[in-house]
mmCIF file with all atom_site columns, C-alpha atoms in Angstrom:
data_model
loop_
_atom_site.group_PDB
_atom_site.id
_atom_site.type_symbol
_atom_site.label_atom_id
_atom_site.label_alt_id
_atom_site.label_comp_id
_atom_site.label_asym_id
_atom_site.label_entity_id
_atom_site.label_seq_id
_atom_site.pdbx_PDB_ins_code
_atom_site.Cartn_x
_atom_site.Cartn_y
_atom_site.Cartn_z
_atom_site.occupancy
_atom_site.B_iso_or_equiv
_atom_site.pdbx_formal_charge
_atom_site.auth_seq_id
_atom_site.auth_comp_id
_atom_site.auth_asym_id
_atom_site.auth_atom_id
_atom_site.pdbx_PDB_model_num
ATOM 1   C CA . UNK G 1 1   ? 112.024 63.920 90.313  1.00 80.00 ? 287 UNK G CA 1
ATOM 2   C CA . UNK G 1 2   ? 110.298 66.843 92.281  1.00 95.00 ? 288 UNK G CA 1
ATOM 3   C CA . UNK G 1 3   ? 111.934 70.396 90.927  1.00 98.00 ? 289 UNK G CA 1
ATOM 4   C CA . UNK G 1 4   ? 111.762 73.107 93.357  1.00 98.00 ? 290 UNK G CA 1
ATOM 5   C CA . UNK G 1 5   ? 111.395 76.870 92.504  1.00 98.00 ? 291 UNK G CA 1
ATOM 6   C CA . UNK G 1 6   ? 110.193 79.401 95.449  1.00 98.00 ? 292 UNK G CA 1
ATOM 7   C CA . UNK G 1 7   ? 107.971 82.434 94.559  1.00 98.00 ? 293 UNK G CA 1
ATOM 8   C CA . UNK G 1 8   ? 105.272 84.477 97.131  1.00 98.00 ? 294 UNK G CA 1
ATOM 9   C CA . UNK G 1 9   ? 102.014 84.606 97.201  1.00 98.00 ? 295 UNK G CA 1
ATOM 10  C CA . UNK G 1 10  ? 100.589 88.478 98.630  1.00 96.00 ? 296 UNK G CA 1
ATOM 11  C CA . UNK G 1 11  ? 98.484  88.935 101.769 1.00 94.00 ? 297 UNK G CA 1
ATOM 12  C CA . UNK G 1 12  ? 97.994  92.876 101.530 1.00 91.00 ? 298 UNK G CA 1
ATOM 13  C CA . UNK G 1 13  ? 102.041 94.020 100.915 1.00 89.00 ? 299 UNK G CA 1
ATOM 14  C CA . UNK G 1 14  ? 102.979 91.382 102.014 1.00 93.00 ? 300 UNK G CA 1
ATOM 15  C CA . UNK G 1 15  ? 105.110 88.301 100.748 1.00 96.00 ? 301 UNK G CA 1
ATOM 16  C CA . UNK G 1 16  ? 104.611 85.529 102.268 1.00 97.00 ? 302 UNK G CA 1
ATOM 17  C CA . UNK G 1 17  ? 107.130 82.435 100.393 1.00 98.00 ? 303 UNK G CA 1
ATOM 18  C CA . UNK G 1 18  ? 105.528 79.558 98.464  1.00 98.00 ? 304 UNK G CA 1
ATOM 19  C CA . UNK G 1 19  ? 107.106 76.959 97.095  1.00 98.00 ? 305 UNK G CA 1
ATOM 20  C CA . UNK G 1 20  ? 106.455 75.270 93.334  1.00 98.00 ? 306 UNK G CA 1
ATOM 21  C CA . UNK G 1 21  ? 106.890 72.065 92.994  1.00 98.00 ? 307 UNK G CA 1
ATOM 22  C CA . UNK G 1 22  ? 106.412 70.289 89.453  1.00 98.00 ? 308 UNK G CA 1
ATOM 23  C CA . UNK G 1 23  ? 106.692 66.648 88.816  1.00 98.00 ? 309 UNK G CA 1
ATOM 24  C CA . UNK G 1 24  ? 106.664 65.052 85.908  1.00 97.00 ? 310 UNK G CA 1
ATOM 25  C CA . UNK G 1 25  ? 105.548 61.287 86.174  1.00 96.00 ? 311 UNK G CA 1
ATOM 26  C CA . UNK G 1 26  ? 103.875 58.426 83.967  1.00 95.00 ? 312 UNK G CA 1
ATOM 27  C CA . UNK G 1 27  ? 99.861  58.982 83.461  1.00 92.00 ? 313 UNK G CA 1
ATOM 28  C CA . UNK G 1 28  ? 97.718  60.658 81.804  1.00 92.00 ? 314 UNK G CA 1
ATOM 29  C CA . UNK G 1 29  ? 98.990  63.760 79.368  1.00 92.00 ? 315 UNK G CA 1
ATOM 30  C CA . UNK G 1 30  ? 98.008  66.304 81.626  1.00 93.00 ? 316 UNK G CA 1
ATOM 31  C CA . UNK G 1 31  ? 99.181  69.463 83.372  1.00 95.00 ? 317 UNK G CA 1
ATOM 32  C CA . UNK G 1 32  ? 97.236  69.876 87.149  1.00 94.00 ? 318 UNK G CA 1
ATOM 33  C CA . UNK G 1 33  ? 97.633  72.928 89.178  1.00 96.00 ? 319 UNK G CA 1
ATOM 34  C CA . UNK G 1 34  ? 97.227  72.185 92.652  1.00 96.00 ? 320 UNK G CA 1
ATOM 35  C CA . UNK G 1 35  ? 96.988  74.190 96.016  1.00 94.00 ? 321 UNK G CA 1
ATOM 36  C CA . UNK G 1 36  ? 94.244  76.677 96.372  1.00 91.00 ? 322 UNK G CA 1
ATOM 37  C CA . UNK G 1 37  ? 94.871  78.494 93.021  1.00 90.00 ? 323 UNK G CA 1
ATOM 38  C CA . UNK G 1 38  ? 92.306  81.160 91.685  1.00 90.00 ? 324 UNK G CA 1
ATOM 39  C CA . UNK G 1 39  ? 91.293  81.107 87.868  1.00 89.00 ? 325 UNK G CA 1
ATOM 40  C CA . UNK G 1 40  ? 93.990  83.478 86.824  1.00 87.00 ? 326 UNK G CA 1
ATOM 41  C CA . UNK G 1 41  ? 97.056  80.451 88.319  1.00 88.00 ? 327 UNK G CA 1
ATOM 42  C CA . UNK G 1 42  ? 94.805  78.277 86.501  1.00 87.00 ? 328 UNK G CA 1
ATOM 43  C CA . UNK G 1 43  ? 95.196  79.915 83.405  1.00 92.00 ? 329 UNK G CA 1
ATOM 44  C CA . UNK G 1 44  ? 99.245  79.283 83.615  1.00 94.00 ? 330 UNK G CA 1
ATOM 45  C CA . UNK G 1 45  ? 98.990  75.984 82.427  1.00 94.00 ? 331 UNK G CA 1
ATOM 46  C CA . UNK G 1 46  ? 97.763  77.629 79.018  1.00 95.00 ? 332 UNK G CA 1
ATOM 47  C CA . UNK G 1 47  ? 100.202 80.218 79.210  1.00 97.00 ? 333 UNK G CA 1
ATOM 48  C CA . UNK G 1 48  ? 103.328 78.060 80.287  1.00 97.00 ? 334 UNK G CA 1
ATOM 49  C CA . UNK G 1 49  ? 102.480 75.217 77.670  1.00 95.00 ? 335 UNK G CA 1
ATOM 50  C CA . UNK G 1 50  ? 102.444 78.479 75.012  1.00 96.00 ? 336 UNK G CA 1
ATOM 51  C CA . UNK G 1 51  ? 105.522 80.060 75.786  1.00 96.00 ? 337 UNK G CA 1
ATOM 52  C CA . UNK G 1 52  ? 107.546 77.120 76.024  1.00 94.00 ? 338 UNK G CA 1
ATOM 53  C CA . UNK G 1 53  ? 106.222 75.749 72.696  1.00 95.00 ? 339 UNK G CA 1
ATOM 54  C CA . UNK G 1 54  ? 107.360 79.239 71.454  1.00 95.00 ? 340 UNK G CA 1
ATOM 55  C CA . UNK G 1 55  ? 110.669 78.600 73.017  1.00 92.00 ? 341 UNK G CA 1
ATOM 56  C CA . UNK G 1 56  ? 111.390 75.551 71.120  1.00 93.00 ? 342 UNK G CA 1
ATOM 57  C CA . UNK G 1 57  ? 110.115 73.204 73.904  1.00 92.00 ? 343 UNK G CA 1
ATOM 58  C CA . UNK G 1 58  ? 107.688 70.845 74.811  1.00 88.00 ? 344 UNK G CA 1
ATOM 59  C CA . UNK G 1 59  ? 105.715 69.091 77.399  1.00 90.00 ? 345 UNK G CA 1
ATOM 60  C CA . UNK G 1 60  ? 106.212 65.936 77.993  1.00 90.00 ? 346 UNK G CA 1
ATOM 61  C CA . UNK G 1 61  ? 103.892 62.848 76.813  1.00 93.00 ? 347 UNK G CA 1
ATOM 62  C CA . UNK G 1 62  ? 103.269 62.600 80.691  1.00 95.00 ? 348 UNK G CA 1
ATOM 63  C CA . UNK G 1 63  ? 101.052 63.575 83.698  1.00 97.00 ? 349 UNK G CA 1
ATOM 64  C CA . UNK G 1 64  ? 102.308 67.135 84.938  1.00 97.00 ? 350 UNK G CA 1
ATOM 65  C CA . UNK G 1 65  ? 101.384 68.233 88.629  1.00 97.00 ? 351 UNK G CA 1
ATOM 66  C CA . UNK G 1 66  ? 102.077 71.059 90.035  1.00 97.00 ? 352 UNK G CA 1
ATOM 67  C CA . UNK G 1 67  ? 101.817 71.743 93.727  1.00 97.00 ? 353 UNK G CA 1
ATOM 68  C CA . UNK G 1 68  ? 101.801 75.320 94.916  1.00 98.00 ? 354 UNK G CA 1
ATOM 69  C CA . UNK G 1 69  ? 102.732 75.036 98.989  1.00 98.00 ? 355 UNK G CA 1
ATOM 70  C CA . UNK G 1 70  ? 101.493 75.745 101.461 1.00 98.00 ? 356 UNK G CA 1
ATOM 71  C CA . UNK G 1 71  ? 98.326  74.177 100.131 1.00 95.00 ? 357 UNK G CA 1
ATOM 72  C CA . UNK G 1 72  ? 95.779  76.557 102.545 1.00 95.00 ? 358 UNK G CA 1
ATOM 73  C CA . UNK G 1 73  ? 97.336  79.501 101.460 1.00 96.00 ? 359 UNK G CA 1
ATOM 74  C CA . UNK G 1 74  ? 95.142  81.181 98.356  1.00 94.00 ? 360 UNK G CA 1
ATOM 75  C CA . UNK G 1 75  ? 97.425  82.046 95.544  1.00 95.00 ? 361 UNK G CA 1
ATOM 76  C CA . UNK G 1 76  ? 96.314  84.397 92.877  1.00 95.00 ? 362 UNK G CA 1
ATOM 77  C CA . UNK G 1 77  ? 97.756  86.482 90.114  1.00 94.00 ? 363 UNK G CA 1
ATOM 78  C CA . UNK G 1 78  ? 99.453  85.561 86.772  1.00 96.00 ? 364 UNK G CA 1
ATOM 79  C CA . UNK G 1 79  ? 102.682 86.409 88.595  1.00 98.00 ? 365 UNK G CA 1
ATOM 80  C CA . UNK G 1 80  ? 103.197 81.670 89.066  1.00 98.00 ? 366 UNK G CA 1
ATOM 81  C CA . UNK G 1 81  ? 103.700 81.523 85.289  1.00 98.00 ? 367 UNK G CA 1
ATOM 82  C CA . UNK G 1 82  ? 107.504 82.274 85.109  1.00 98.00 ? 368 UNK G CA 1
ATOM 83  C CA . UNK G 1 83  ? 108.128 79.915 88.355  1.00 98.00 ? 369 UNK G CA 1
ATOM 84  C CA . UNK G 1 84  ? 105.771 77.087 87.061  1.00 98.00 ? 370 UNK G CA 1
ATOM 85  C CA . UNK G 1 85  ? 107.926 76.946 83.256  1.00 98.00 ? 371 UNK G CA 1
ATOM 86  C CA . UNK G 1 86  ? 111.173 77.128 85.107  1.00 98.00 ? 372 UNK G CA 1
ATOM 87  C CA . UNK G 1 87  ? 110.065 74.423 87.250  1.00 98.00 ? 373 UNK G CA 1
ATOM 88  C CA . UNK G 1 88  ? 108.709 72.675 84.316  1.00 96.00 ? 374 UNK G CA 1
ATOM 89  C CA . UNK G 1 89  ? 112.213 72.613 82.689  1.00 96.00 ? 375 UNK G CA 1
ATOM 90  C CA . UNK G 1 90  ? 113.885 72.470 85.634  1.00 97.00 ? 376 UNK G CA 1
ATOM 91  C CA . UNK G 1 91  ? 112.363 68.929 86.265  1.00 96.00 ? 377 UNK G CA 1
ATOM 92  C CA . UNK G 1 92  ? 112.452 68.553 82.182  1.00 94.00 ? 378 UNK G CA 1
ATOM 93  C CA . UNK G 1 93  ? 116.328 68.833 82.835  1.00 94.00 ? 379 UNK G CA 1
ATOM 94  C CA . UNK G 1 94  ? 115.840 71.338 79.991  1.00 94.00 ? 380 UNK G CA 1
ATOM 95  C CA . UNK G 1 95  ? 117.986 73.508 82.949  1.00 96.00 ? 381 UNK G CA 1
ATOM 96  C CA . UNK G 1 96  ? 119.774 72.604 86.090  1.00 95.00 ? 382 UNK G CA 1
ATOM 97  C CA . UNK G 1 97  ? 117.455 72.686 89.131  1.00 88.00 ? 383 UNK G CA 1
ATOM 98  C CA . UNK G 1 98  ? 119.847 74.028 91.576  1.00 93.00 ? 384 UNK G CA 1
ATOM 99  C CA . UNK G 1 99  ? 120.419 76.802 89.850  1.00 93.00 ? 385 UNK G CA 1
ATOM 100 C CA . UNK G 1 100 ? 116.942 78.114 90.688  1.00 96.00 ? 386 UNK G CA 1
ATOM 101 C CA . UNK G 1 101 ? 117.574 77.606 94.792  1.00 95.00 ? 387 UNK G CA 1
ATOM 102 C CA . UNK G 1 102 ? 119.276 81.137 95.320  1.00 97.00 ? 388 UNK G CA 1
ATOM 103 C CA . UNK G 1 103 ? 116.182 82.757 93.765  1.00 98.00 ? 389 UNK G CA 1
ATOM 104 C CA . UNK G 1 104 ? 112.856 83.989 94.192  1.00 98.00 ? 390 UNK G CA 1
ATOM 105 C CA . UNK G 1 105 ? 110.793 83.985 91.181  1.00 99.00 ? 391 UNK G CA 1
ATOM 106 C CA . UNK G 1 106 ? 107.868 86.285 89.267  1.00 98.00 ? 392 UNK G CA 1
ATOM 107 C CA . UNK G 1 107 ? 106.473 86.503 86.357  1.00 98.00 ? 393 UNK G CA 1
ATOM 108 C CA . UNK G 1 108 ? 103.787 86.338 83.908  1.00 98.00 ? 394 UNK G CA 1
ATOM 109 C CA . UNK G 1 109 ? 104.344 84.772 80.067  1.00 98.00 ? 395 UNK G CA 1
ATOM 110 C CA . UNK G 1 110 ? 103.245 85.867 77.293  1.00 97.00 ? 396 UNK G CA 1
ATOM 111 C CA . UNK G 1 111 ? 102.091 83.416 74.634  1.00 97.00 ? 397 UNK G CA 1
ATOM 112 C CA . UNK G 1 112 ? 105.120 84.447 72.769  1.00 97.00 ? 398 UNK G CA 1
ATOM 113 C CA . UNK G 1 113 ? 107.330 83.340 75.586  1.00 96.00 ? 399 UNK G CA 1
ATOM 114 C CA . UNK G 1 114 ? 108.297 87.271 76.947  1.00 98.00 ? 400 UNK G CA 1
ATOM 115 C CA . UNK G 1 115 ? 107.614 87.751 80.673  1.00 98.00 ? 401 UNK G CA 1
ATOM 116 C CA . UNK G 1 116 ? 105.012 90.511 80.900  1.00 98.00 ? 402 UNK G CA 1
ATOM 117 C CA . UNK G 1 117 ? 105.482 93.001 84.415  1.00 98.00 ? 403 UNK G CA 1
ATOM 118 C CA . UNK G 1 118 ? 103.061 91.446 86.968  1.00 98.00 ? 404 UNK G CA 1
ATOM 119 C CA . UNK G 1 119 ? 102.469 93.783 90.479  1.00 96.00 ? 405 UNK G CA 1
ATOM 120 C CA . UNK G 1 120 ? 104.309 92.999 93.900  1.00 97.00 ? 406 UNK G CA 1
ATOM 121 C CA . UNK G 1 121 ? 107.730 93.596 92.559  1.00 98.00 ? 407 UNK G CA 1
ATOM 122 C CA . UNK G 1 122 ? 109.344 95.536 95.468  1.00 97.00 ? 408 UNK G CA 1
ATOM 123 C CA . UNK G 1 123 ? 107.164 93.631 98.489  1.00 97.00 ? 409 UNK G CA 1
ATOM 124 C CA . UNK G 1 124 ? 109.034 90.186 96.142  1.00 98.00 ? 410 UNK G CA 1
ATOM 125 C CA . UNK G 1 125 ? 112.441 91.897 96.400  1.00 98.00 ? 411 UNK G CA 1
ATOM 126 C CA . UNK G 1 126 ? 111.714 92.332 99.809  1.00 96.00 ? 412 UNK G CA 1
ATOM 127 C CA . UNK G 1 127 ? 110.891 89.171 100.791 1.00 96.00 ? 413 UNK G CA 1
ATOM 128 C CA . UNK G 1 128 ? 113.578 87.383 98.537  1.00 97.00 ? 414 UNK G CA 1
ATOM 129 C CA . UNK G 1 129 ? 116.119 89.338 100.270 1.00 96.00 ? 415 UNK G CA 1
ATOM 130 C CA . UNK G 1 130 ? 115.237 89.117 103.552 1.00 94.00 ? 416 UNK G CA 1
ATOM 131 C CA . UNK G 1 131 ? 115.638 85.204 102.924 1.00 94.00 ? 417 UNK G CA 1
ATOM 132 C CA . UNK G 1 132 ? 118.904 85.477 101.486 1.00 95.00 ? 418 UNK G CA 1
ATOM 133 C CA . UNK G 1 133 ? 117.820 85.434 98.062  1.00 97.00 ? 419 UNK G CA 1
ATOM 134 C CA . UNK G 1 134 ? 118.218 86.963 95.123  1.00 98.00 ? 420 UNK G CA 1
ATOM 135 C CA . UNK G 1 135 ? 115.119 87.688 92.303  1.00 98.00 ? 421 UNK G CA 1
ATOM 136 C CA . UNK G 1 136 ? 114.549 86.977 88.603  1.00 98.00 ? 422 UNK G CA 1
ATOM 137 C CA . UNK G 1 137 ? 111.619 89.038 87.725  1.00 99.00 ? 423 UNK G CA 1
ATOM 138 C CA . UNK G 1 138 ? 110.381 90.854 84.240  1.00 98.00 ? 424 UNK G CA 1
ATOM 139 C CA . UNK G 1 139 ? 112.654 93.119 82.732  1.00 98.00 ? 425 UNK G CA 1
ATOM 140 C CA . UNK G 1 140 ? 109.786 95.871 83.261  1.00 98.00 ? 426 UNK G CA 1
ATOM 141 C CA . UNK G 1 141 ? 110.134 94.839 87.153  1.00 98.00 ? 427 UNK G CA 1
ATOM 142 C CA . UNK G 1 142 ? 113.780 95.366 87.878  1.00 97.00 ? 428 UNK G CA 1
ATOM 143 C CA . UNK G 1 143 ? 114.140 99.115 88.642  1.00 97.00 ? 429 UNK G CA 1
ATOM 144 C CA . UNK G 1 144 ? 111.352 98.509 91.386  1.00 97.00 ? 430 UNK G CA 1
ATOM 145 C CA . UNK G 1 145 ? 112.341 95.475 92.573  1.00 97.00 ? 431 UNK G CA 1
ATOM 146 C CA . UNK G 1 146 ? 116.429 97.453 92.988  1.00 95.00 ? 432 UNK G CA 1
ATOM 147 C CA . UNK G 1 147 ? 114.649 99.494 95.679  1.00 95.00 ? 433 UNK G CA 1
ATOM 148 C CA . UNK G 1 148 ? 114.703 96.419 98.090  1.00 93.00 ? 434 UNK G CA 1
ATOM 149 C CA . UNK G 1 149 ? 118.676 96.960 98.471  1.00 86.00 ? 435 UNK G CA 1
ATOM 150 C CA . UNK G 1 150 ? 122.392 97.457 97.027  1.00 84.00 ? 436 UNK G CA 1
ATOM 151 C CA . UNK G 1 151 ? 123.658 94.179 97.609  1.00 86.00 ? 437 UNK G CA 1
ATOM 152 C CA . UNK G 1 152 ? 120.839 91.935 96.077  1.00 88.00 ? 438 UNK G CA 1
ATOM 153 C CA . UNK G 1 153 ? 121.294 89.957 93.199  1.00 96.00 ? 439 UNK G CA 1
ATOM 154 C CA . UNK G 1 154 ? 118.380 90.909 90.676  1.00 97.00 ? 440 UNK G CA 1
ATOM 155 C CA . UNK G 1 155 ? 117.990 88.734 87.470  1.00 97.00 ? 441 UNK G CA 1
ATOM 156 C CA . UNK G 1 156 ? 115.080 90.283 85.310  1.00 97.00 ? 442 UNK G CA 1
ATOM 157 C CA . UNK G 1 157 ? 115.198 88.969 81.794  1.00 97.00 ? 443 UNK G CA 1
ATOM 158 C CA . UNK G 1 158 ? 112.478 90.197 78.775  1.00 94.00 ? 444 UNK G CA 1
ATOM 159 C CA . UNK G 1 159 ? 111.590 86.305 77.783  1.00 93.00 ? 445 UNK G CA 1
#
């Protein structure tokens, strides 16, 4: 099973959608992070495999890829972390998938498991809306992102 959860990746203020795509499949115990990622989307596998252990989870005794798409569009920023877990427990069925498809996601975890305020809030909001969609972001996040409009469903949890 493929879980789907749909973030942005920024070209200058703008947000421009990618989607996350995790699957969980028989291999080697790994975690891969796929689709021109910089060092700091790298780093999420550390920081996702922390903050779920600190949330009572953990990952699986199988080979974990995750595909960030478009594949020739750079992603960078710590800002993947919160989409990557959900998407992780999403295809975990730690939580139902489809309840992730009305939503744009940001984020970045702490090793604790509480979602630190990443940049890009607003220009997210923006681009979540425009789509029809609503945004879970950090708790530090919302009042920015609540400029991008009154009817917009904002989600923005502190772990």
């Amino acid at each position: 099973m493929v879980a789907r959860v749909r973030t942005v990746a920024f070209q200058g203020i703008e947000a421009v959608p990618v989607d996350v795509q995790v699957m969980i499949a028989p291999g080697k115990v790994n975690m891969h992070i796929v689709g021109l990622a910089d060092k700091a989307v790298a780093e999420s596998r550390e920081r996702v495999q922390a903050a779920l252990h600190a949330s009572g989870l953990s990952m699986p005794s199988k080979k974990v890829t995750v595909n960030l798409a478009p594949a020739d569009l750079p992603k960078e920023g710590s800002h993947y972390d919160l989409p990557i877990a959900l998407g992780l427990m999403a295809a975990l069925g730690a939580i139902p998938g489809d309840m992730l498809a009305g939503y744009v996601v940001l984020g970045e975890l702490s090793l604790d498991g509480t979602i630190a305020a990443v940049a890009g809030a607003l220009p997210a909001a923006i681009g979540a809306n425009a789509e029809g969609k609503g945004l879970i972001c950090p708790f530090a996040c919302g009042p920015e992102a609540a400029w991008a409009g009154k009817d917009f469903d904002i989600l923005a949890p502190r772990s």
